[in-house]
Amino acid sequence: EEQREQEKEQEILLAVFDFDETVVNENTDDRVRSLIPDVDYWAYYQHGKWTDMMDKLLEIIHERGFNEEDVRKTLVDIPVVPG
C-alpha cells in the first residue's frame, strides 16, 4: 500500500527535443544551445551526426555546471504547436 502511494506521488517527466518544430513552435536544440552561447557548435558537427553533436553540447552544458532543472527551465516556456 505504501509503495503504491509513493509511486503515485512520483512525477513523470517527458522531455521532447523537437528540432524541426513539429511539436513546439521553436527549435529546442537552439534553445538548449543558448545556455552556452560562446560555444561554436558547428565545430562539433560531422555530416549526418546531429545527435552526436547535441550529445557533446549537452556534455559541455553539464561540465559548465548546468543541471537538468536548468535545461528544463530553458525548454518549458516554448509554446506547443496548435492542434
Short mmCIF file of N, CA and C in Angstrom, two decimals, residues 24-62:
data_model
loop_
_atom_site.label_atom_id
_atom_site.label_comp_id
_atom_site.label_asym_id
_atom_site.label_seq_id
_atom_site.Cartn_x
_atom_site.Cartn_y
_atom_site.Cartn_z
N VAL A 24 6.65 21.74 -30.89
CA VAL A 24 6.69 23.06 -30.26
C VAL A 24 7.10 24.10 -31.31
N ASN A 25 6.76 25.35 -31.05
CA ASN A 25 6.97 26.42 -32.03
C ASN A 25 8.37 27.03 -31.97
N GLU A 26 9.35 26.22 -31.70
CA GLU A 26 10.73 26.68 -31.68
C GLU A 26 11.64 25.46 -31.78
N ASN A 27 12.84 25.67 -32.28
CA ASN A 27 13.82 24.61 -32.35
C ASN A 27 14.40 24.40 -30.96
N THR A 28 14.10 23.26 -30.34
CA THR A 28 14.56 23.01 -28.98
C THR A 28 16.08 22.91 -28.90
N ASP A 29 16.71 22.44 -29.96
CA ASP A 29 18.17 22.38 -29.96
C ASP A 29 18.75 23.79 -29.84
N ASP A 30 18.17 24.74 -30.57
CA ASP A 30 18.64 26.13 -30.46
C ASP A 30 18.48 26.64 -29.04
N ARG A 31 17.36 26.32 -28.44
CA ARG A 31 17.09 26.81 -27.08
C ARG A 31 18.10 26.24 -26.09
N VAL A 32 18.39 24.96 -26.21
CA VAL A 32 19.37 24.34 -25.31
C VAL A 32 20.76 24.93 -25.55
N ARG A 33 21.09 25.14 -26.81
CA ARG A 33 22.41 25.72 -27.12
C ARG A 33 22.55 27.13 -26.58
N SER A 34 21.44 27.81 -26.32
CA SER A 34 21.51 29.17 -25.79
C SER A 34 22.14 29.21 -24.40
N LEU A 35 22.22 28.08 -23.72
CA LEU A 35 22.88 28.02 -22.43
C LEU A 35 24.39 28.21 -22.55
N ILE A 36 24.93 27.91 -23.72
CA ILE A 36 26.37 28.03 -23.95
C ILE A 36 26.62 28.83 -25.24
N PRO A 37 26.27 30.11 -25.24
CA PRO A 37 26.33 30.91 -26.47
C PRO A 37 27.74 31.11 -27.02
N ASP A 38 28.74 30.93 -26.18
CA ASP A 38 30.11 31.12 -26.64
C ASP A 38 30.69 29.90 -27.36
N VAL A 39 29.98 28.80 -27.37
CA VAL A 39 30.47 27.56 -27.99
C VAL A 39 30.06 27.53 -29.46
N ASP A 40 31.05 27.33 -30.33
CA ASP A 40 30.79 27.18 -31.77
C ASP A 40 30.34 25.74 -32.01
N TYR A 41 29.04 25.53 -32.00
CA TYR A 41 28.55 24.16 -32.10
C TYR A 41 28.89 23.50 -33.42
N TRP A 42 29.07 24.28 -34.47
CA TRP A 42 29.44 23.69 -35.76
C TRP A 42 30.80 23.01 -35.70
N ALA A 43 31.62 23.39 -34.76
CA ALA A 43 32.93 22.75 -34.60
C ALA A 43 32.78 21.28 -34.18
N TYR A 44 31.63 20.94 -33.64
CA TYR A 44 31.38 19.57 -33.18
C TYR A 44 30.51 18.77 -34.16
N TYR A 45 30.11 19.39 -35.22
CA TYR A 45 29.20 18.73 -36.16
C TYR A 45 29.97 17.97 -37.24
N GLN A 46 29.54 16.73 -37.47
CA GLN A 46 30.02 15.94 -38.60
C GLN A 46 28.79 15.59 -39.43
N HIS A 47 28.92 15.64 -40.73
CA HIS A 47 27.79 15.41 -41.62
C HIS A 47 26.98 14.17 -41.20
N GLY A 48 25.67 14.38 -41.02
CA GLY A 48 24.77 13.30 -40.69
C GLY A 48 24.80 12.87 -39.22
N LYS A 49 25.52 13.60 -38.40
CA LYS A 49 25.69 13.20 -37.00
C LYS A 49 25.22 14.30 -36.05
N TRP A 50 24.04 14.84 -36.32
CA TRP A 50 23.50 15.92 -35.50
C TRP A 50 23.31 15.48 -34.04
N THR A 51 22.80 14.28 -33.84
CA THR A 51 22.56 13.78 -32.48
C THR A 51 23.86 13.66 -31.71
N ASP A 52 24.92 13.22 -32.38
CA ASP A 52 26.23 13.13 -31.72
C ASP A 52 26.70 14.51 -31.29
N MET A 53 26.47 15.51 -32.13
CA MET A 53 26.86 16.88 -31.79
C MET A 53 26.06 17.35 -30.57
N MET A 54 24.76 17.11 -30.56
CA MET A 54 23.94 17.55 -29.44
C MET A 54 24.34 16.81 -28.15
N ASP A 55 24.72 15.55 -28.26
CA ASP A 55 25.23 14.83 -27.09
C ASP A 55 26.45 15.55 -26.51
N LYS A 56 27.36 15.95 -27.39
CA LYS A 56 28.57 16.65 -26.96
C LYS A 56 28.21 17.99 -26.31
N LEU A 57 27.28 18.71 -26.91
CA LEU A 57 26.88 20.00 -26.35
C LEU A 57 26.21 19.84 -24.99
N LEU A 58 25.41 18.81 -24.82
CA LEU A 58 24.79 18.55 -23.52
C LEU A 58 25.87 18.18 -22.49
N GLU A 59 26.90 17.50 -22.95
CA GLU A 59 28.03 17.19 -22.06
C GLU A 59 28.73 18.49 -21.62
N ILE A 60 28.94 19.40 -22.56
CA ILE A 60 29.56 20.69 -22.23
C ILE A 60 28.68 21.48 -21.27
N ILE A 61 27.38 21.46 -21.52
CA ILE A 61 26.43 22.15 -20.64
C ILE A 61 26.58 21.60 -19.22
N HIS A 62 26.65 20.30 -19.09
CA HIS A 62 26.82 19.67 -17.78
C HIS A 62 28.16 20.06 -17.15
#
